[in-house]
C-alpha positions as CSV (number, residue, x, y, z in Angstrom):
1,X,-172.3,-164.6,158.9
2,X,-171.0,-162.5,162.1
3,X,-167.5,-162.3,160.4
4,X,-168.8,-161.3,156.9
5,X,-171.0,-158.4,159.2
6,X,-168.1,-157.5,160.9
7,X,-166.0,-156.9,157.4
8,X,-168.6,-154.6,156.2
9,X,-168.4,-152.9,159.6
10,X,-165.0,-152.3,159.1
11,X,-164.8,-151.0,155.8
12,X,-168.1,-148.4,156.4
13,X,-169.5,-149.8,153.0
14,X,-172.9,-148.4,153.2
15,X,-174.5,-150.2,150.2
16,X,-173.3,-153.4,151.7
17,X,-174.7,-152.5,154.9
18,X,-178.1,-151.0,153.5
19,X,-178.4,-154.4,151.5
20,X,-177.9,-156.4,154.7
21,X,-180.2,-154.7,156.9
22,X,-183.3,-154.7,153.9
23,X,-182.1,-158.4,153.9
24,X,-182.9,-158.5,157.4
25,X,-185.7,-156.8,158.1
26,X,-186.7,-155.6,154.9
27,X,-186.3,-151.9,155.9
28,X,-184.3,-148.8,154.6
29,X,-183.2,-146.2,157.4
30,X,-182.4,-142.2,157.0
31,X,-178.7,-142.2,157.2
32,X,-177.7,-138.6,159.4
33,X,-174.3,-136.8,160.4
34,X,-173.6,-134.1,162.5
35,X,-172.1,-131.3,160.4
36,X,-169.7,-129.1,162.2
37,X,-168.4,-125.1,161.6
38,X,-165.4,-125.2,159.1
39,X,-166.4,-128.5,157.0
40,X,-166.4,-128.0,153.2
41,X,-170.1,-128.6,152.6
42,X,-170.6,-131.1,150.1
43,X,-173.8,-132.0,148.8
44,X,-177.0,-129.8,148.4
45,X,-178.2,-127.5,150.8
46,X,-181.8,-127.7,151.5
47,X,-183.7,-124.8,153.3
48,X,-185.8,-127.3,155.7
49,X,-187.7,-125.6,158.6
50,X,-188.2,-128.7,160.7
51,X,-185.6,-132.1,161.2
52,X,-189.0,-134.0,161.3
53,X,-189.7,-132.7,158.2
54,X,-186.2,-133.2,156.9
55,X,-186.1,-136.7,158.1
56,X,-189.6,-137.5,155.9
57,X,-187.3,-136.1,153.0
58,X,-184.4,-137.8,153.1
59,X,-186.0,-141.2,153.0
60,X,-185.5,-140.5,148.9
61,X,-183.2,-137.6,148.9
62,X,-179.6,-136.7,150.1
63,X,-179.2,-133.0,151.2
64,X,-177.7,-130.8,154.2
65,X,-179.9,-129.3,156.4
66,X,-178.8,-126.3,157.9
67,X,-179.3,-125.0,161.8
68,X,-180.3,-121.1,160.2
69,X,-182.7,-122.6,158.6
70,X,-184.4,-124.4,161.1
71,X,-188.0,-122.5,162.8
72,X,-189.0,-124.8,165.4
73,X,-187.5,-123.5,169.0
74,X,-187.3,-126.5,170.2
75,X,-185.3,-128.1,167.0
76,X,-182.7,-125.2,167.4
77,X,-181.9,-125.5,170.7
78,X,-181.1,-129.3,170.3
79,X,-179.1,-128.8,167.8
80,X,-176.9,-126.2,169.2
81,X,-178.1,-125.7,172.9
82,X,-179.3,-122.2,172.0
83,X,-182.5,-120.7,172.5
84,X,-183.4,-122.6,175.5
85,X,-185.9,-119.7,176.7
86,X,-188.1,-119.6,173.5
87,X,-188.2,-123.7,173.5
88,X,-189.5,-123.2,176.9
89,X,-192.2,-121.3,176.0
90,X,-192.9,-123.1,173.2
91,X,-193.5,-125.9,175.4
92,X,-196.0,-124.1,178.0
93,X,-197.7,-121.8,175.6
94,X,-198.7,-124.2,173.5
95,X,-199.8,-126.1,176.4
96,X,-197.6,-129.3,175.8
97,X,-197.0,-129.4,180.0
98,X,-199.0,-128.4,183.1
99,X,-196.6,-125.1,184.0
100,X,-193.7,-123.2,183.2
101,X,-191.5,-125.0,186.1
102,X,-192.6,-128.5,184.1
103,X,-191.9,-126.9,180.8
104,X,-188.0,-126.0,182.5
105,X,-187.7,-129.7,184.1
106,X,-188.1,-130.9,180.5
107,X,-186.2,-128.8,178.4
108,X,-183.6,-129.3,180.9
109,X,-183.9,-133.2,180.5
110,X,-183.6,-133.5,176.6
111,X,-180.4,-134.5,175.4
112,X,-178.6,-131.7,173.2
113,X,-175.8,-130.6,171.5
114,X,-173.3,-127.4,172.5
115,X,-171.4,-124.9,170.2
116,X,-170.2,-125.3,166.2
117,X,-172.6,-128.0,165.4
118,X,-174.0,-126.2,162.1
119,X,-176.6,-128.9,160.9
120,X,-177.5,-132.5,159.7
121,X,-176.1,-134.6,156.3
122,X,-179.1,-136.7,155.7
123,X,-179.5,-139.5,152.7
124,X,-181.0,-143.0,152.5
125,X,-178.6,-145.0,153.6
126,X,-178.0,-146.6,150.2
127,X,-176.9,-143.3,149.2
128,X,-175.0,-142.0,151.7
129,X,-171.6,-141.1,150.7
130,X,-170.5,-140.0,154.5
131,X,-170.6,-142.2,157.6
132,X,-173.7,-141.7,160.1
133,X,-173.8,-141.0,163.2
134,X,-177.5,-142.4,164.2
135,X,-179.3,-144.8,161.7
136,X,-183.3,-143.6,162.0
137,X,-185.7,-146.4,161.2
138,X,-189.7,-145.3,160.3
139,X,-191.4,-148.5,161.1
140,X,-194.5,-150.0,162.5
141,X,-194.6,-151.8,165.5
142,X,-194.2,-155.0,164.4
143,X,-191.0,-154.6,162.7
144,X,-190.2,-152.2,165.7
145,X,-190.6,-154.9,167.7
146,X,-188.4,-157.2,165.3
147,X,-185.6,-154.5,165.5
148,X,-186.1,-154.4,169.0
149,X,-185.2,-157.9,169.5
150,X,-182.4,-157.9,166.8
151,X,-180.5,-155.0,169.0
152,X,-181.1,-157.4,172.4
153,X,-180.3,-160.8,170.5
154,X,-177.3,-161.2,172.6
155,X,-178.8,-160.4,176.2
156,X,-178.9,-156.6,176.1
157,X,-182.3,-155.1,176.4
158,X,-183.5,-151.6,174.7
159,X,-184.1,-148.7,177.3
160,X,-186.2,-146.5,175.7
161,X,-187.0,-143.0,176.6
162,X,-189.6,-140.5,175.2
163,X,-192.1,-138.2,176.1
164,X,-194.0,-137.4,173.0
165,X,-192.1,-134.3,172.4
166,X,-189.1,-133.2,170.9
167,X,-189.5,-136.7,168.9
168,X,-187.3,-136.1,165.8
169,X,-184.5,-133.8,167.1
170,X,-183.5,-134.6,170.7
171,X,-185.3,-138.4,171.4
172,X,-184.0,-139.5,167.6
173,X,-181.0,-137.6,167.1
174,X,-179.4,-136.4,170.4
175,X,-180.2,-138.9,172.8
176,X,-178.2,-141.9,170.6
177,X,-175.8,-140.2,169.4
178,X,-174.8,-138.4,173.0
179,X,-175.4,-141.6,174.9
180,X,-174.8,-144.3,172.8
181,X,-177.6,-146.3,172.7
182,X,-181.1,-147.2,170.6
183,X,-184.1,-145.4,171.3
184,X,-187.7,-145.0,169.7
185,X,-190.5,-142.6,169.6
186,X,-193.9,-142.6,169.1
187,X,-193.0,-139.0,167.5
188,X,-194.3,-135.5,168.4
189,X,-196.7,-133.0,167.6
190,X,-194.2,-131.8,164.2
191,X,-193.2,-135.3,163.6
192,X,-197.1,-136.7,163.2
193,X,-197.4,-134.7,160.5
194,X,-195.3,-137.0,158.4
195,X,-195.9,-140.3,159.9
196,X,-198.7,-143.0,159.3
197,X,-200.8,-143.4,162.5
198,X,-199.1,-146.8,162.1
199,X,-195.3,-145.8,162.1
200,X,-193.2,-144.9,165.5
201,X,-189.6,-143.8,164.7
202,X,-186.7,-146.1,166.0
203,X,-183.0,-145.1,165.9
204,X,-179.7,-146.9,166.0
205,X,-175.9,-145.4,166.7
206,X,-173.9,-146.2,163.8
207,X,-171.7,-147.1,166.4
208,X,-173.9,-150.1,167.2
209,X,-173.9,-151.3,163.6
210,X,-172.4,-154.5,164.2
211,X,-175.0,-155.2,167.0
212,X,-178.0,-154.8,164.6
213,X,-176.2,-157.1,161.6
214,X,-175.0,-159.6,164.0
215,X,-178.5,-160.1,166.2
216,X,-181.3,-162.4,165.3
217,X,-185.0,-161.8,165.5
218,X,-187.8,-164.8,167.2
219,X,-190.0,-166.5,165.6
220,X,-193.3,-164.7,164.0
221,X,-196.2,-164.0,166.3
């Protein structure tokens, strides 16, 4: 089993992989790329105002979301690292920290991207005709917990960190893909909006693919 997961590693066959991780744990994650200045867009273009948003989308759809299109401060200046005054007043004015020093410890803290990053290729991953970056999983906590274990089958524990804000863009996106590693998110104020009350987001580095096929989950509880 670990060499037939590490063949469809190798060949980036995303239906393969899609089929083995529904297999698995019966789930189907939002496939997402960075898209960077000078790349011949291909696929639709879709005029999204929020990644959260875009995320809920592309559990059925494949599109490119664009940075200018994007109206959330915060969402911007993850994406691009610009802006990093107005998502710091979003942050105190709408009372999301105690003062505007908190509001600058924490925008300086979330992970973010610099420079000709133009947007996001999203698509269920069944459809996904580009390799990911960051696979994002919308599960509930029991099959959080299963993918959880999976990712630490062989010894290696999940660090998670969130803070309730900036859920979608910089804890889902940014953080895996700039540090390599799995993290989850009970979501934020703009990400509720499209969640159950039962659903936390949970995201994987495409470059940790083989550790999610090859792990194991325990026993039911």
């Amino acid at each position: 089993m670990k060499d037939i997961f590490k063949n469809i590693f190798g060949t980036n066959n995303l239906k393969k992989v899609a089929k083995a991780i529904d297999e698995k744990l019966a789930a189907s994650p939002v496939a997402i790329r960075l898209v960077f200045e000078g790349e011949d867009l291909r696929g639709e273009i879709h005029p999204i105002s929020r990644i959260c948003a875009a995320i809920d989308r592309a559990k059925n759809d494949s599109f490119i979301l664009l940075h200018s299109s994007l109206t959330c401060p915060i969402a911007k200046f993850v994406l691009r690292g610009e802006g990093k005054e107005e998502a710091t007043e979003k942050l105190f004015k709408e009372k999301l920290v105690s003062s505007e020093k908190a509001a600058k410890n924490l925008i300086n803290s979330i992970p973010h991207f610099k420079g000709n990053i133009i947007g996001l290729q999203l698509s269920p991953v069944e459809k996904a005709k580009f390799k990911p970056d960051v696979l994002v999983f919308i599960l509930n906590p029991r099959d959080a917990m299963r993918l959880a274990q999976t990712l630490a089958y062989n010894g290696r524990p999940i660090r998670a960190e969130f803070s309730g804000i900036t859920a979608a863009c910089g804890e889902i996106i940014a953080m895996p893909i700039k540090e390599k590693r799995p993290n989850l998110s009970l979501g934020c104020k703009g990400s509720r909006r499209f969640l159950k009350d039962s659903e936390l987001l949970f995201s994987v580095p495409y470059t940790l693919i083989s550790r999610l096929l090859e792990g194991e989950y325990g026993n039911e509880i």
